Coordinates of C-alpha atoms in Angstrom, one line a residue:
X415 CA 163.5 246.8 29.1
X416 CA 163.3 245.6 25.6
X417 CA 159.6 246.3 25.3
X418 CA 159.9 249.9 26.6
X419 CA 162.6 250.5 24.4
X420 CA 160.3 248.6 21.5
X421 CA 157.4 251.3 22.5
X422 CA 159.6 254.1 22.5
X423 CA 160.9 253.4 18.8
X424 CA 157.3 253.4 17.7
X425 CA 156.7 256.7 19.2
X426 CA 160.0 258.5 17.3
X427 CA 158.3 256.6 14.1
X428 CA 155.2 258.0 14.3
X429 CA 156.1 261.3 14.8
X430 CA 158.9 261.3 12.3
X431 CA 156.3 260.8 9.9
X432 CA 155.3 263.7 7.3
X433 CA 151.4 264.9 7.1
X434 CA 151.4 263.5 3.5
X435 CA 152.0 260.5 5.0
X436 CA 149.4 260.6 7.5
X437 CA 147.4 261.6 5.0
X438 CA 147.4 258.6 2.9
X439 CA 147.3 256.4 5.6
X440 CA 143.8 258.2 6.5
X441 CA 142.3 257.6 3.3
X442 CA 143.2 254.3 3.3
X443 CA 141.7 253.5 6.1
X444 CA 138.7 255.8 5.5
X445 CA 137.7 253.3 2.3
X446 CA 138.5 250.3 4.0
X447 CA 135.8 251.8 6.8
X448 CA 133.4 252.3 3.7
X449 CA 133.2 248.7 2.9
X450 CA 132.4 247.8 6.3
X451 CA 129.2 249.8 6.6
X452 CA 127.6 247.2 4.8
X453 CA 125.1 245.2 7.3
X454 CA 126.7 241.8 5.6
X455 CA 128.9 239.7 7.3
X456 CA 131.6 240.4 4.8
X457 CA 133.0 243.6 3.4
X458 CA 131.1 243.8 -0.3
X459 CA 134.1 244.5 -2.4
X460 CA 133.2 246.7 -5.5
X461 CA 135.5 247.0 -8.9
X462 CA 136.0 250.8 -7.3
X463 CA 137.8 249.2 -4.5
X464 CA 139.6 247.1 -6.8
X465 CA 141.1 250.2 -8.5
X466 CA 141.7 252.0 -5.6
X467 CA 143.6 249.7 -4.0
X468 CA 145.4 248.6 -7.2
X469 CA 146.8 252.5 -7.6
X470 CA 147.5 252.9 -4.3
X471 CA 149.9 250.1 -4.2
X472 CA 151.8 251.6 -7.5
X473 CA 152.2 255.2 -5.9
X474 CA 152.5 254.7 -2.2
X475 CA 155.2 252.1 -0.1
X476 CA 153.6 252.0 2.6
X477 CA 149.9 250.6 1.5
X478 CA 150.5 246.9 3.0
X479 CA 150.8 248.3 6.6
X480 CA 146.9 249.6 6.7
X481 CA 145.2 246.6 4.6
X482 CA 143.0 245.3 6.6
X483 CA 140.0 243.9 4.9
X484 CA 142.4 241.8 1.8
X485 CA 145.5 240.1 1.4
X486 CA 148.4 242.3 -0.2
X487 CA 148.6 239.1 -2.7
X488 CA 145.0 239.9 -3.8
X489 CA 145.8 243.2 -5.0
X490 CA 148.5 242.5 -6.5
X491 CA 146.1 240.3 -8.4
X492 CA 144.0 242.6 -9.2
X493 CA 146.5 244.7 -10.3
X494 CA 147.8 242.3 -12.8
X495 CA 144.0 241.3 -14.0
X496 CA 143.8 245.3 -14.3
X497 CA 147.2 245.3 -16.5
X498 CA 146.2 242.4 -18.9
X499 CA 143.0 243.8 -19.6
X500 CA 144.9 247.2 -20.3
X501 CA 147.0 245.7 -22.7
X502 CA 144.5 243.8 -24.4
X503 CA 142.2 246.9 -24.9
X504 CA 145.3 248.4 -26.4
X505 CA 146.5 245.6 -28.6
X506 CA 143.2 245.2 -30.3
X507 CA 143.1 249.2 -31.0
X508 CA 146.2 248.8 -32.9
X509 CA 145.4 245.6 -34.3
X510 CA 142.3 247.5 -36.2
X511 CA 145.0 250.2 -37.8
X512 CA 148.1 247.8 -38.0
X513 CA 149.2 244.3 -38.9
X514 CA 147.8 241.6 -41.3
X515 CA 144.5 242.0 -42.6
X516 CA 142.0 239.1 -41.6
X517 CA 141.5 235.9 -44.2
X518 CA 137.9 236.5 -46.5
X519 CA 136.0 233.4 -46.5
X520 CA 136.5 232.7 -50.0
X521 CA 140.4 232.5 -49.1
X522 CA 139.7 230.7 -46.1
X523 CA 137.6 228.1 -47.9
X524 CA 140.0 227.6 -50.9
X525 CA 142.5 227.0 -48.1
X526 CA 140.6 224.4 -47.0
X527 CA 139.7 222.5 -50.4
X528 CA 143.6 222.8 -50.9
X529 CA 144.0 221.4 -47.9
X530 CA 142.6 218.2 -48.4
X531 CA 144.4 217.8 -51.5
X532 CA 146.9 217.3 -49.3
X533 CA 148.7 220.5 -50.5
X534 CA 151.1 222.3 -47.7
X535 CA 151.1 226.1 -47.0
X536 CA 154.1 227.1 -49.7
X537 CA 152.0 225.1 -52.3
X538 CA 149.1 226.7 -51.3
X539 CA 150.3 230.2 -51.2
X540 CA 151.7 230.3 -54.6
X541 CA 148.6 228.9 -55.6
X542 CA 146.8 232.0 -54.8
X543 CA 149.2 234.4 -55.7
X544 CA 148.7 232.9 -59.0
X545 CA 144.7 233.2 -58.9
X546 CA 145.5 236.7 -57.9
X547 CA 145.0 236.7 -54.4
X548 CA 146.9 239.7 -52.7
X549 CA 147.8 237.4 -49.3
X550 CA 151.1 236.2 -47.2
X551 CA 152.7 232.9 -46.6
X552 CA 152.7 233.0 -43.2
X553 CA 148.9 234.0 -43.2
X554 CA 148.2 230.9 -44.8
X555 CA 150.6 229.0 -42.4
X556 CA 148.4 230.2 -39.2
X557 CA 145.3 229.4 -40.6
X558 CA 146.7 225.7 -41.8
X559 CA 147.7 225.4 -38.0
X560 CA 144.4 226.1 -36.8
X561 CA 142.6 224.4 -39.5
X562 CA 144.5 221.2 -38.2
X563 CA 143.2 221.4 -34.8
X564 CA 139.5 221.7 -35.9
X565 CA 138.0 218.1 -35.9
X566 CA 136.1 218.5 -39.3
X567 CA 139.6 219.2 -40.8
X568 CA 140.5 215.2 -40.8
X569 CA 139.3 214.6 -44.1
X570 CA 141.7 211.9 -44.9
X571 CA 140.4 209.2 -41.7
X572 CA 136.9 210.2 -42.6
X573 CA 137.3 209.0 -46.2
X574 CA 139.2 205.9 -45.1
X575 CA 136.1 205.2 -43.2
X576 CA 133.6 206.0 -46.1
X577 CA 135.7 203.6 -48.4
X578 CA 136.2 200.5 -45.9
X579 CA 132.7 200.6 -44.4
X580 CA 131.3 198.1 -46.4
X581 CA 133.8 195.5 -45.4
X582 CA 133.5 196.0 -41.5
X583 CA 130.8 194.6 -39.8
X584 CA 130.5 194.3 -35.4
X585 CA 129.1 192.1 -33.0
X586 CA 128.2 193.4 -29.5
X587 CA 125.8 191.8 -26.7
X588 CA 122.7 193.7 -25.3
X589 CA 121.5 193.4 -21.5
X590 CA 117.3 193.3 -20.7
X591 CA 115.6 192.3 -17.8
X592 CA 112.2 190.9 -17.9
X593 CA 108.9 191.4 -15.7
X594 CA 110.6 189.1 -13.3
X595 CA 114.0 190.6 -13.1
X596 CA 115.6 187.8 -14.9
X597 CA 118.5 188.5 -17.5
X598 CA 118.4 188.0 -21.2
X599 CA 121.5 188.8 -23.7
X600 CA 120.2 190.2 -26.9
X601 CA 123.2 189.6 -29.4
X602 CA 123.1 191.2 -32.9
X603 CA 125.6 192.0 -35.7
X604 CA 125.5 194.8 -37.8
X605 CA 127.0 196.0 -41.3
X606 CA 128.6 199.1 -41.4
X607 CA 127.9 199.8 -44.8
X608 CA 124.0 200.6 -44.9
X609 CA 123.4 200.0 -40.9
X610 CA 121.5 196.8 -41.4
X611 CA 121.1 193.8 -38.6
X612 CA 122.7 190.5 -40.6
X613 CA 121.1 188.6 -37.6
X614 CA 120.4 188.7 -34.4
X615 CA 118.9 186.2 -31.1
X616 CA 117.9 185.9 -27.4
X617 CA 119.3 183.6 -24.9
X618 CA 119.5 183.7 -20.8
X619 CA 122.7 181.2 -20.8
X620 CA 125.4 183.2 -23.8
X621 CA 127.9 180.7 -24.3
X622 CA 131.0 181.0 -26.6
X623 CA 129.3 177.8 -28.6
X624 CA 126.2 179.6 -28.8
X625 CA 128.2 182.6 -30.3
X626 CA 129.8 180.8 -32.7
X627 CA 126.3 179.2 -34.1
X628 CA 125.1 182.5 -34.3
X629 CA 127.6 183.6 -36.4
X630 CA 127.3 180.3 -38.8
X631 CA 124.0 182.1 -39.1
X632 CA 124.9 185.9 -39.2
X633 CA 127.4 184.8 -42.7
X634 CA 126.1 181.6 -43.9
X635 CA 127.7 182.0 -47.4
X636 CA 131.0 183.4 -48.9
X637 CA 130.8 187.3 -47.3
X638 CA 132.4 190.6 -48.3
X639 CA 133.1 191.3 -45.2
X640 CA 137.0 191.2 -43.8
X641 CA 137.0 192.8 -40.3
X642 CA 134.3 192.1 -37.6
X643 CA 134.8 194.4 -34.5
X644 CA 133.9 193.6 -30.9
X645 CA 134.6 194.2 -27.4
X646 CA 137.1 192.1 -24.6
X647 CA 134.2 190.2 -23.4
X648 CA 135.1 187.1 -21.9
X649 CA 132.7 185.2 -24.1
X650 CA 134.8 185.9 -27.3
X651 CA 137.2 183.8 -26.3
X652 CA 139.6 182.0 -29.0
X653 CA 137.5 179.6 -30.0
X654 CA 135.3 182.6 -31.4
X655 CA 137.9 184.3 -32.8
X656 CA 139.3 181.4 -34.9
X657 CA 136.1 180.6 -35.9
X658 CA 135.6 184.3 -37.2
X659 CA 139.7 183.5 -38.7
X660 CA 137.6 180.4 -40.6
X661 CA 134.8 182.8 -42.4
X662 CA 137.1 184.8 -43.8
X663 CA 137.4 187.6 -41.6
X664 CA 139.7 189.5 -39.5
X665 CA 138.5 189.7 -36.0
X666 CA 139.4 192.9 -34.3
X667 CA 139.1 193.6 -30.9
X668 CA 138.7 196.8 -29.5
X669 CA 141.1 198.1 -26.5
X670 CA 139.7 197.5 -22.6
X671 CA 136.7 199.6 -21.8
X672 CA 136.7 201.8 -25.3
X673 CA 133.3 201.2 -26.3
X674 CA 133.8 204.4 -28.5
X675 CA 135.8 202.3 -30.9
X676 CA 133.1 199.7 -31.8
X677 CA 130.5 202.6 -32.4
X678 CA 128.3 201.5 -35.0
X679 CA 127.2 198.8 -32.9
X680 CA 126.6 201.2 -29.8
X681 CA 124.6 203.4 -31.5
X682 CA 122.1 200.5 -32.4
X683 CA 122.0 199.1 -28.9
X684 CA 121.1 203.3 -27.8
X685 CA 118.6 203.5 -30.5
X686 CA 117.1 200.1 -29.5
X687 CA 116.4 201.3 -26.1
X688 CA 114.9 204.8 -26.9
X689 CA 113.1 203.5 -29.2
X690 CA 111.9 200.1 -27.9
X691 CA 113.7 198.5 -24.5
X692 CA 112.5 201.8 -22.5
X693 CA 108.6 201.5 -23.5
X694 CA 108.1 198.0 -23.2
X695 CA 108.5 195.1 -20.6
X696 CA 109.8 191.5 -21.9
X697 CA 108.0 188.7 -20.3
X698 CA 110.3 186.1 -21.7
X699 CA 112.9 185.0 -24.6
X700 CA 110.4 184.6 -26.9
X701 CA 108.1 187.9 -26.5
X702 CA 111.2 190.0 -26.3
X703 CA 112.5 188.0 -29.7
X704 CA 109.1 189.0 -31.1
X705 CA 109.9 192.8 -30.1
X706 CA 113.0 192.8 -31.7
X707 CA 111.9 191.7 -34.8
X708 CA 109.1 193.8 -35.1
X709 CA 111.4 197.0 -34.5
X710 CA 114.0 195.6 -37.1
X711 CA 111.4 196.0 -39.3
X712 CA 110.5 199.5 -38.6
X713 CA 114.3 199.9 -38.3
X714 CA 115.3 198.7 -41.6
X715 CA 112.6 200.2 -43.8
X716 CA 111.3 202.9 -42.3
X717 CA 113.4 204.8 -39.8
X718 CA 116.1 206.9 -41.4
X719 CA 119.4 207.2 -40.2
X720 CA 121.9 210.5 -40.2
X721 CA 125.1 208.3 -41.0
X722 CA 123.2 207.3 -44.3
X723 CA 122.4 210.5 -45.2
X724 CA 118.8 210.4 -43.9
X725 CA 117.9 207.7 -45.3
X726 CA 117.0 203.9 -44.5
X727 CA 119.0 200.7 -44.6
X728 CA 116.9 199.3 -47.2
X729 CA 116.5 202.6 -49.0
X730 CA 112.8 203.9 -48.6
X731 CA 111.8 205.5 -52.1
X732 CA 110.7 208.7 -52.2
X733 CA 106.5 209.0 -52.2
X734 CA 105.3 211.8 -54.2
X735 CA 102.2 213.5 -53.8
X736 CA 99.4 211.7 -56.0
X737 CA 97.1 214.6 -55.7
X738 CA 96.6 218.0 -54.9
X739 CA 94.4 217.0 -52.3
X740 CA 96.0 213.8 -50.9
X741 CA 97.0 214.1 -47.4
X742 CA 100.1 212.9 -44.9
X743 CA 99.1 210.0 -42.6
X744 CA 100.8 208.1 -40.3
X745 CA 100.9 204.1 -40.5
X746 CA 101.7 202.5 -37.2
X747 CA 104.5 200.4 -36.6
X748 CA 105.8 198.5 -33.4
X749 CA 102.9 198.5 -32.0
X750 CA 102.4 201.8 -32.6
X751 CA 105.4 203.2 -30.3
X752 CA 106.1 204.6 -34.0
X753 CA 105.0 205.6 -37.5
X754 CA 105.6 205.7 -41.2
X755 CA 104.1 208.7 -42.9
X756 CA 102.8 208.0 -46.6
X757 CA 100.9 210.1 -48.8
X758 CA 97.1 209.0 -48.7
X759 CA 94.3 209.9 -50.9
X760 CA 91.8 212.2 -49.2
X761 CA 88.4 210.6 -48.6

């Protein structure tokens, strides 16, 4: 009984329905049938769709009972992507004819040379108004805001750095297997000042006695130095750390598993192993010693470094051009897994 009266309720809705409504309805499903023609397995849905469908749902109430091929929450998706795009399209139309005008780049780059005077935006401002710069406040304020957020805005750390560098010096181990698959540490320590290995040595058994002699060697004498970075390893233990205490410096250790905060000393062991560790095979502690010292060689006289302005720990002079018709060649070093290039006189 209930489904005949069901049926019969469908019937008087159907046919209470006006021809503009069956006319919709028709369409609608007329270019749902249009994406189906496709031979894929899935209806290809084009940005004409899209639009279609995203009208439709604004003008006519009815538009979820005949969509078939989407979900009524993806057109109303679409319809919002449509809208946002819309608005967009308009705001930067009446951004061209209304509002403030942009920053030049000389503004923006006085802004910045304020900046790291450590001058605010009010300061700034009326520091431009007085070199007759016709700009606002608030202008300045955005910019400030975004200049904050931009990493080569932190002036202040990076000249902290540049001023202490030549007090700090790191310690880190280095890991290399041999032709027989048997481990050697390679421990080094490096100045951050001009890059430079103070010492370094090779052993298959690193003990935190051993450490300590290396260190005796790495600052034999009274040392400028006052803070010696390195990592949680196990091997630093306190005995290494009062010991560091007895030289005169401050040992720092960086947090667990932040190698990024003893980076000087990372970079050398990556540069070690591009330029050396992956080209060659140690046989024992004493042939990969041998390596090592060869490379620091190369390292310390010849290879230039960005952090020192391009040029080398030991500061390589410049070599002029004896002649008009000298010529560039290359001198091998380590082996000849690299070169120094000098000026030589043509034959």
């Amino acid at each position: 009984m209930l489904q005949l009266i069901h049926h019969l309720a469908l019937t008087l809705l159907i046919c209470l329905r006006s021809r503009h409504h069956l006319l919709i309805e028709n369409l609608a499903l007329r270019q749902q049938l249009s994406s189906f023609t496709s031979r894929k397995l899935k209806p290809r849905i084009r940005p004409t769709d899209r639009l279609f469908w995203s009208i439709l749902s604004r003008t006519w109430s009815g538009w979820t009972d005949v969509l078939v091929f989407v979900k009524p929450a993806t057109v109303i998706r679409w319809h919002r992507k449509a809208l946002r795009s819309f608005w967009s399209f308009i705001s930067r139309r009446r951004s061209k004819k209304l509002g403030r005008r942009p920053l030049s780049n000389e503004i923006r780059e006085l802004i910045r040379q304020m900046a790291r005077d450590g001058w605010g935006a009010p300061r700034i401002h009326g520091e431009l108004l007085l070199l007759g710069f016709d700009v606002s406040e608030r202008s300045v304020s955005r910019y400030l805001e975004k200049l904050r957020r931009r990493p080569d805005s932190r002036q202040s750390w990076i000249t902290f750095l540049h001023n202490h560098k030549d007090v700090i010096a790191a310690m880190d181990f280095c890991l290399v297997f041999t032709a027989t698959f048997k481990p050697l540490f390679v421990w080094f320590a490096i100045d951050h000042g001009r890059r430079r290995i103070l010492h370094f040595n090779v052993t298959a058994h690193p003990t935190s006695r051993w450490v300590i002699q290396q260190l005796r060697e790495a600052f034999p004498y009274e040392t400028t130095v006052r803070h010696l970075i390195f990592d949680r390893d196990s091997i630093f233990s306190s005995a290494v750390r009062s010991f560091i205490n007895t030289l005169g410096m401050k040992p720092s250790q960086t947090a667990f598993r932040c190698p990024w905060q003893n980076p000087v000393a990372e970079r050398f062991v990556g540069s070690l192993r591009r330029d050396l560790l992956d080209h060659v095979i140690a046989f024992d502690e004493n042939h990969l010693r041998r390596l090592i010292s060869d490379y620091l060689l190369y390292y310390h006289y010849d290879r230039t470094h960005l952090g020192l302005e391009k040029q080398t720990p030991n500061r390589r002079q410049v070599s002029k051009r004896p002649s008009p018709d000298a010529e560039v060649g290359g001198l091998p070093r380590v082996g000849g897994l690299h070169h120094r290039y000098e000026w030589e006189q043509a034959a």
